[in-house]
Amino acid sequence: MTKAPHRTAQLTARWRWLSFGVRAEDTATQVRKIVQVNAGVWLLIGTVLIFNALFWLIGNEALIQSGLWQWPVMLAAPTVWWLNARRHLHAARWLMILLAMVDCLLAVAGGQGTASTVHVYFLLFAVMTPTLFAVEEWPATLILVVTNLGMFLALQFGHWPAHPAFALLDAHTQAMMIQSMVVSCVLILILMTMLTEIAAADNENRLIRLAETDPLTGLPNRRQFRQALEAEGSRMAREGAALCWGCSTWTTSSA
């Protein structure tokens, strides 16, 4: 007897690099949260690497220094995967957001200051936090949202001076840096939104499969049989044919 493929096995096959910590007994919401946190780690690592490469290409001392200051956070980021794999899901979510916040602060303190508007990432973290935490974890969500909004406002209006070498950048490069920070935030938000939509679509497909198939054998159940019968009857009616059935075969005949 063949069992129906489980949604977690399917997710693991499609999103193996995002499924650290996902288990068969997890609900669709739990799976989505775990996948989003894992994806956040990949985005954190990727963002640090991309900007470090850009800083070295520009060759400015302030940018290079700020990039190097972010490396410890990037190296610590896989700890989130380890926590998810050990089922410390709440701790993994907290660590994901805290690492992102520390990474942003290191970029500011390491040389960019507020001149590059890197602190706009705190707005991104405030927006993303509710998608990473479960509804019942609302106190943590509220604390992190308020903290990130406060950090952004403090840096926006308080001003953190950049490394003196940052002033050596020409106006075009400084404008490019500001634009790159905003664009990268938007791209990260788009990617996380797409991931959420994909997870929602997978969940919808799972619910359809549960409603239309036998959970033990994976074969179509009576509900799917009736839907197929109604669809075939409608098609025969449109074509002016009659639908006839016997014990083992289906046949159609002209009206």
Short mmCIF file of N, CA and C in Angstrom, two decimals, residues 138-249:
data_model
loop_
_atom_site.label_atom_id
_atom_site.label_comp_id
_atom_site.label_asym_id
_atom_site.label_seq_id
_atom_site.Cartn_x
_atom_site.Cartn_y
_atom_site.Cartn_z
N TRP A 138 3.39 37.64 20.20
CA TRP A 138 3.21 39.08 19.96
C TRP A 138 4.04 39.98 20.87
N PRO A 139 4.32 39.60 22.15
CA PRO A 139 5.17 40.49 22.95
C PRO A 139 6.55 40.68 22.33
N ALA A 140 7.14 39.58 21.84
CA ALA A 140 8.46 39.69 21.20
C ALA A 140 8.36 40.53 19.93
N THR A 141 7.29 40.31 19.18
CA THR A 141 7.09 41.09 17.95
C THR A 141 7.00 42.57 18.25
N LEU A 142 6.20 42.91 19.26
CA LEU A 142 6.02 44.32 19.63
C LEU A 142 7.33 44.95 20.09
N ILE A 143 8.07 44.24 20.91
CA ILE A 143 9.35 44.76 21.41
C ILE A 143 10.31 45.05 20.25
N LEU A 144 10.42 44.10 19.34
CA LEU A 144 11.38 44.25 18.24
C LEU A 144 10.94 45.31 17.24
N VAL A 145 9.65 45.39 16.98
CA VAL A 145 9.15 46.43 16.05
C VAL A 145 9.42 47.82 16.63
N VAL A 146 9.08 48.01 17.89
CA VAL A 146 9.29 49.32 18.53
C VAL A 146 10.78 49.65 18.60
N THR A 147 11.60 48.65 18.92
CA THR A 147 13.05 48.88 19.02
C THR A 147 13.63 49.29 17.68
N ASN A 148 13.24 48.60 16.63
CA ASN A 148 13.78 48.92 15.31
C ASN A 148 13.31 50.29 14.82
N LEU A 149 12.05 50.60 15.06
CA LEU A 149 11.57 51.94 14.70
C LEU A 149 12.31 53.01 15.50
N GLY A 150 12.54 52.73 16.78
CA GLY A 150 13.28 53.68 17.61
C GLY A 150 14.71 53.86 17.14
N MET A 151 15.36 52.77 16.75
CA MET A 151 16.74 52.86 16.24
C MET A 151 16.79 53.69 14.98
N PHE A 152 15.83 53.48 14.09
CA PHE A 152 15.83 54.26 12.85
C PHE A 152 15.65 55.75 13.13
N LEU A 153 14.69 56.08 13.97
CA LEU A 153 14.42 57.49 14.27
C LEU A 153 15.59 58.14 14.99
N ALA A 154 16.22 57.39 15.89
CA ALA A 154 17.37 57.94 16.63
C ALA A 154 18.52 58.26 15.69
N LEU A 155 18.78 57.36 14.75
CA LEU A 155 19.88 57.59 13.81
C LEU A 155 19.51 58.62 12.75
N GLN A 156 18.25 58.62 12.35
CA GLN A 156 17.82 59.55 11.32
C GLN A 156 17.92 61.00 11.80
N PHE A 157 17.52 61.24 13.03
CA PHE A 157 17.50 62.61 13.55
C PHE A 157 18.70 62.92 14.44
N GLY A 158 19.38 61.87 14.93
CA GLY A 158 20.52 62.11 15.79
C GLY A 158 21.83 62.26 15.04
N HIS A 159 21.93 61.65 13.88
CA HIS A 159 23.11 61.72 13.01
C HIS A 159 24.33 61.07 13.66
N TRP A 160 24.90 60.09 12.93
CA TRP A 160 26.13 59.41 13.35
C TRP A 160 27.20 59.74 12.32
N PRO A 161 28.27 60.40 12.70
CA PRO A 161 29.28 60.82 11.72
C PRO A 161 29.96 59.62 11.05
N ALA A 162 30.22 59.77 9.78
CA ALA A 162 30.90 58.72 9.03
C ALA A 162 32.41 58.83 9.23
N HIS A 163 33.11 57.78 8.82
CA HIS A 163 34.57 57.80 8.81
C HIS A 163 35.03 58.94 7.90
N PRO A 164 36.08 59.66 8.25
CA PRO A 164 36.54 60.78 7.42
C PRO A 164 36.76 60.41 5.96
N ALA A 165 37.15 59.16 5.70
CA ALA A 165 37.40 58.75 4.32
C ALA A 165 36.13 58.73 3.49
N PHE A 166 34.97 58.64 4.14
CA PHE A 166 33.71 58.61 3.39
C PHE A 166 33.51 59.91 2.63
N ALA A 167 34.00 61.01 3.18
CA ALA A 167 33.85 62.32 2.53
C ALA A 167 34.67 62.41 1.25
N LEU A 168 35.63 61.50 1.07
CA LEU A 168 36.46 61.51 -0.15
C LEU A 168 35.71 60.96 -1.35
N LEU A 169 34.57 60.31 -1.11
CA LEU A 169 33.78 59.79 -2.22
C LEU A 169 33.17 60.96 -3.00
N ASP A 170 33.14 60.83 -4.31
CA ASP A 170 32.52 61.89 -5.10
C ASP A 170 31.00 61.84 -4.93
N ALA A 171 30.34 62.87 -5.36
CA ALA A 171 28.89 63.00 -5.16
C ALA A 171 28.12 61.87 -5.83
N HIS A 172 28.59 61.45 -7.00
CA HIS A 172 27.91 60.38 -7.73
C HIS A 172 27.97 59.06 -6.95
N THR A 173 29.14 58.75 -6.40
CA THR A 173 29.30 57.49 -5.65
C THR A 173 28.48 57.53 -4.37
N GLN A 174 28.46 58.67 -3.68
CA GLN A 174 27.65 58.78 -2.48
C GLN A 174 26.16 58.61 -2.79
N ALA A 175 25.72 59.19 -3.89
CA ALA A 175 24.32 59.03 -4.29
C ALA A 175 24.02 57.57 -4.63
N MET A 176 24.99 56.90 -5.28
CA MET A 176 24.82 55.49 -5.62
C MET A 176 24.70 54.64 -4.37
N MET A 177 25.49 54.97 -3.33
CA MET A 177 25.43 54.23 -2.09
C MET A 177 24.06 54.37 -1.44
N ILE A 178 23.54 55.59 -1.40
CA ILE A 178 22.22 55.82 -0.81
C ILE A 178 21.15 55.04 -1.57
N GLN A 179 21.22 55.10 -2.90
CA GLN A 179 20.23 54.39 -3.71
C GLN A 179 20.34 52.88 -3.53
N SER A 180 21.56 52.37 -3.42
CA SER A 180 21.76 50.93 -3.27
C SER A 180 21.17 50.42 -1.96
N MET A 181 21.26 51.22 -0.90
CA MET A 181 20.68 50.82 0.38
C MET A 181 19.16 50.69 0.27
N VAL A 182 18.54 51.67 -0.33
CA VAL A 182 17.08 51.65 -0.47
C VAL A 182 16.64 50.52 -1.39
N VAL A 183 17.33 50.37 -2.52
CA VAL A 183 16.97 49.33 -3.48
C VAL A 183 17.15 47.94 -2.87
N SER A 184 18.22 47.73 -2.11
CA SER A 184 18.45 46.42 -1.51
C SER A 184 17.37 46.08 -0.50
N CYS A 185 16.92 47.08 0.26
CA CYS A 185 15.82 46.86 1.21
C CYS A 185 14.54 46.45 0.48
N VAL A 186 14.26 47.12 -0.61
CA VAL A 186 13.06 46.80 -1.39
C VAL A 186 13.16 45.40 -1.98
N LEU A 187 14.33 45.04 -2.50
CA LEU A 187 14.51 43.71 -3.08
C LEU A 187 14.35 42.61 -2.03
N ILE A 188 14.90 42.84 -0.85
CA ILE A 188 14.75 41.85 0.23
C ILE A 188 13.29 41.69 0.61
N LEU A 189 12.58 42.80 0.70
CA LEU A 189 11.15 42.75 1.03
C LEU A 189 10.37 42.00 -0.04
N ILE A 190 10.72 42.24 -1.30
CA ILE A 190 10.04 41.54 -2.41
C ILE A 190 10.31 40.04 -2.34
N LEU A 191 11.56 39.67 -2.10
CA LEU A 191 11.92 38.24 -2.03
C LEU A 191 11.19 37.55 -0.89
N MET A 192 11.13 38.19 0.27
CA MET A 192 10.43 37.58 1.41
C MET A 192 8.93 37.50 1.14
N THR A 193 8.37 38.50 0.47
CA THR A 193 6.95 38.46 0.11
C THR A 193 6.67 37.33 -0.87
N MET A 194 7.55 37.17 -1.86
CA MET A 194 7.39 36.07 -2.82
C MET A 194 7.46 34.73 -2.11
N LEU A 195 8.37 34.60 -1.16
CA LEU A 195 8.48 33.35 -0.42
C LEU A 195 7.21 33.07 0.37
N THR A 196 6.63 34.11 0.96
CA THR A 196 5.38 33.95 1.69
C THR A 196 4.26 33.50 0.75
N GLU A 197 4.20 34.09 -0.44
CA GLU A 197 3.17 33.72 -1.40
C GLU A 197 3.33 32.28 -1.87
N ILE A 198 4.58 31.87 -2.07
CA ILE A 198 4.83 30.49 -2.49
C ILE A 198 4.40 29.52 -1.40
N ALA A 199 4.73 29.86 -0.15
CA ALA A 199 4.33 29.01 0.97
C ALA A 199 2.82 28.95 1.10
N ALA A 200 2.14 30.08 0.87
CA ALA A 200 0.68 30.09 0.94
C ALA A 200 0.07 29.24 -0.17
N ALA A 201 0.66 29.31 -1.37
CA ALA A 201 0.18 28.49 -2.48
C ALA A 201 0.38 27.00 -2.20
N ASP A 202 1.53 26.66 -1.62
CA ASP A 202 1.78 25.26 -1.25
C ASP A 202 0.77 24.78 -0.22
N ASN A 203 0.45 25.65 0.73
CA ASN A 203 -0.52 25.28 1.76
C ASN A 203 -1.90 25.09 1.15
N GLU A 204 -2.27 25.97 0.21
CA GLU A 204 -3.56 25.82 -0.46
C GLU A 204 -3.64 24.52 -1.24
N ASN A 205 -2.55 24.19 -1.95
CA ASN A 205 -2.52 22.92 -2.68
C ASN A 205 -2.60 21.73 -1.74
N ARG A 206 -1.97 21.85 -0.58
CA ARG A 206 -2.03 20.76 0.40
C ARG A 206 -3.45 20.55 0.89
N LEU A 207 -4.15 21.66 1.17
CA LEU A 207 -5.54 21.55 1.63
C LEU A 207 -6.43 20.91 0.56
N ILE A 208 -6.16 21.25 -0.70
CA ILE A 208 -6.93 20.65 -1.78
C ILE A 208 -6.68 19.14 -1.85
N ARG A 209 -5.39 18.77 -1.71
CA ARG A 209 -5.06 17.34 -1.73
C ARG A 209 -5.71 16.60 -0.56
N LEU A 210 -5.71 17.22 0.61
CA LEU A 210 -6.33 16.58 1.77
C LEU A 210 -7.83 16.41 1.57
N ALA A 211 -8.45 17.37 0.90
CA ALA A 211 -9.90 17.31 0.69
C ALA A 211 -10.30 16.32 -0.40
N GLU A 212 -9.38 16.03 -1.33
CA GLU A 212 -9.75 15.23 -2.49
C GLU A 212 -9.09 13.87 -2.56
N THR A 213 -8.23 13.53 -1.62
CA THR A 213 -7.56 12.23 -1.66
C THR A 213 -7.67 11.52 -0.33
N ASP A 214 -7.56 10.20 -0.39
CA ASP A 214 -7.54 9.40 0.82
C ASP A 214 -6.18 9.56 1.50
N PRO A 215 -6.14 9.92 2.79
CA PRO A 215 -4.86 10.19 3.45
C PRO A 215 -3.96 8.96 3.56
N LEU A 216 -4.55 7.76 3.51
CA LEU A 216 -3.75 6.55 3.67
C LEU A 216 -3.16 6.06 2.36
N THR A 217 -3.98 6.08 1.30
CA THR A 217 -3.53 5.53 0.01
C THR A 217 -3.09 6.59 -0.98
N GLY A 218 -3.59 7.84 -0.78
CA GLY A 218 -3.29 8.88 -1.75
C GLY A 218 -4.17 8.82 -2.99
N LEU A 219 -5.16 7.92 -2.99
CA LEU A 219 -6.06 7.79 -4.14
C LEU A 219 -7.20 8.80 -4.05
N PRO A 220 -7.80 9.15 -5.19
CA PRO A 220 -8.93 10.09 -5.17
C PRO A 220 -10.07 9.55 -4.31
N ASN A 221 -10.69 10.43 -3.52
CA ASN A 221 -11.81 10.02 -2.68
C ASN A 221 -13.15 10.33 -3.34
N ARG A 222 -14.26 10.14 -2.60
CA ARG A 222 -15.58 10.34 -3.18
C ARG A 222 -15.81 11.78 -3.61
N ARG A 223 -15.25 12.72 -2.86
CA ARG A 223 -15.41 14.13 -3.21
C ARG A 223 -14.84 14.41 -4.60
N GLN A 224 -13.62 13.93 -4.86
CA GLN A 224 -13.01 14.15 -6.16
C GLN A 224 -13.78 13.41 -7.25
N PHE A 225 -14.30 12.21 -6.90
CA PHE A 225 -15.09 11.45 -7.87
C PHE A 225 -16.33 12.24 -8.28
N ARG A 226 -17.02 12.85 -7.31
CA ARG A 226 -18.23 13.60 -7.62
C ARG A 226 -17.89 14.84 -8.44
N GLN A 227 -16.76 15.52 -8.10
CA GLN A 227 -16.37 16.69 -8.88
C GLN A 227 -16.06 16.31 -10.32
N ALA A 228 -15.35 15.19 -10.50
CA ALA A 228 -15.03 14.74 -11.85
C ALA A 228 -16.30 14.36 -12.61
N LEU A 229 -17.24 13.71 -11.91
CA LEU A 229 -18.50 13.32 -12.54
C LEU A 229 -19.30 14.54 -12.98
N GLU A 230 -19.35 15.56 -12.09
CA GLU A 230 -20.08 16.79 -12.45
C GLU A 230 -19.42 17.50 -13.62
N ALA A 231 -18.08 17.56 -13.61
CA ALA A 231 -17.38 18.22 -14.72
C ALA A 231 -17.61 17.48 -16.03
N GLU A 232 -17.56 16.15 -16.00
CA GLU A 232 -17.78 15.36 -17.21
C GLU A 232 -19.21 15.49 -17.69
N GLY A 233 -20.16 15.54 -16.74
CA GLY A 233 -21.56 15.73 -17.12
C GLY A 233 -21.79 17.06 -17.79
N SER A 234 -21.13 18.12 -17.25
CA SER A 234 -21.25 19.45 -17.86
C SER A 234 -20.65 19.47 -19.27
N ARG A 235 -19.53 18.78 -19.44
CA ARG A 235 -18.90 18.74 -20.76
C ARG A 235 -19.77 18.01 -21.76
N MET A 236 -20.37 16.90 -21.34
CA MET A 236 -21.24 16.14 -22.24
C MET A 236 -22.48 16.95 -22.62
N ALA A 237 -22.99 17.73 -21.63
CA ALA A 237 -24.16 18.55 -21.91
C ALA A 237 -23.84 19.62 -22.96
N ARG A 238 -22.63 20.21 -22.85
CA ARG A 238 -22.24 21.22 -23.83
C ARG A 238 -22.07 20.63 -25.22
N GLU A 239 -21.60 19.38 -25.28
CA GLU A 239 -21.35 18.73 -26.57
C GLU A 239 -22.57 18.00 -27.10
N GLY A 240 -23.68 18.01 -26.35
CA GLY A 240 -24.89 17.34 -26.81
C GLY A 240 -24.79 15.83 -26.77
N ALA A 241 -23.97 15.30 -25.87
CA ALA A 241 -23.80 13.85 -25.76
C ALA A 241 -24.35 13.38 -24.42
N ALA A 242 -24.55 12.10 -24.32
CA ALA A 242 -25.05 11.50 -23.08
C ALA A 242 -23.92 10.73 -22.40
N LEU A 243 -23.88 10.81 -21.10
CA LEU A 243 -22.86 10.12 -20.33
C LEU A 243 -23.45 8.84 -19.76
N CYS A 244 -22.85 7.72 -20.11
CA CYS A 244 -23.33 6.43 -19.62
C CYS A 244 -22.23 5.74 -18.85
N TRP A 245 -22.60 4.98 -17.83
CA TRP A 245 -21.57 4.29 -17.07
C TRP A 245 -22.05 2.92 -16.66
N GLY A 246 -21.06 2.04 -16.54
CA GLY A 246 -21.35 0.68 -16.14
C GLY A 246 -20.56 0.33 -14.90
N CYS A 247 -20.38 -0.91 -14.67
CA CYS A 247 -19.67 -1.32 -13.45
C CYS A 247 -18.18 -1.04 -13.53
N SER A 248 -17.61 -1.10 -14.70
CA SER A 248 -16.16 -0.96 -14.77
C SER A 248 -15.67 0.00 -15.83
N THR A 249 -16.54 0.50 -16.70
CA THR A 249 -16.08 1.38 -17.79
C THR A 249 -16.98 2.57 -17.93
#
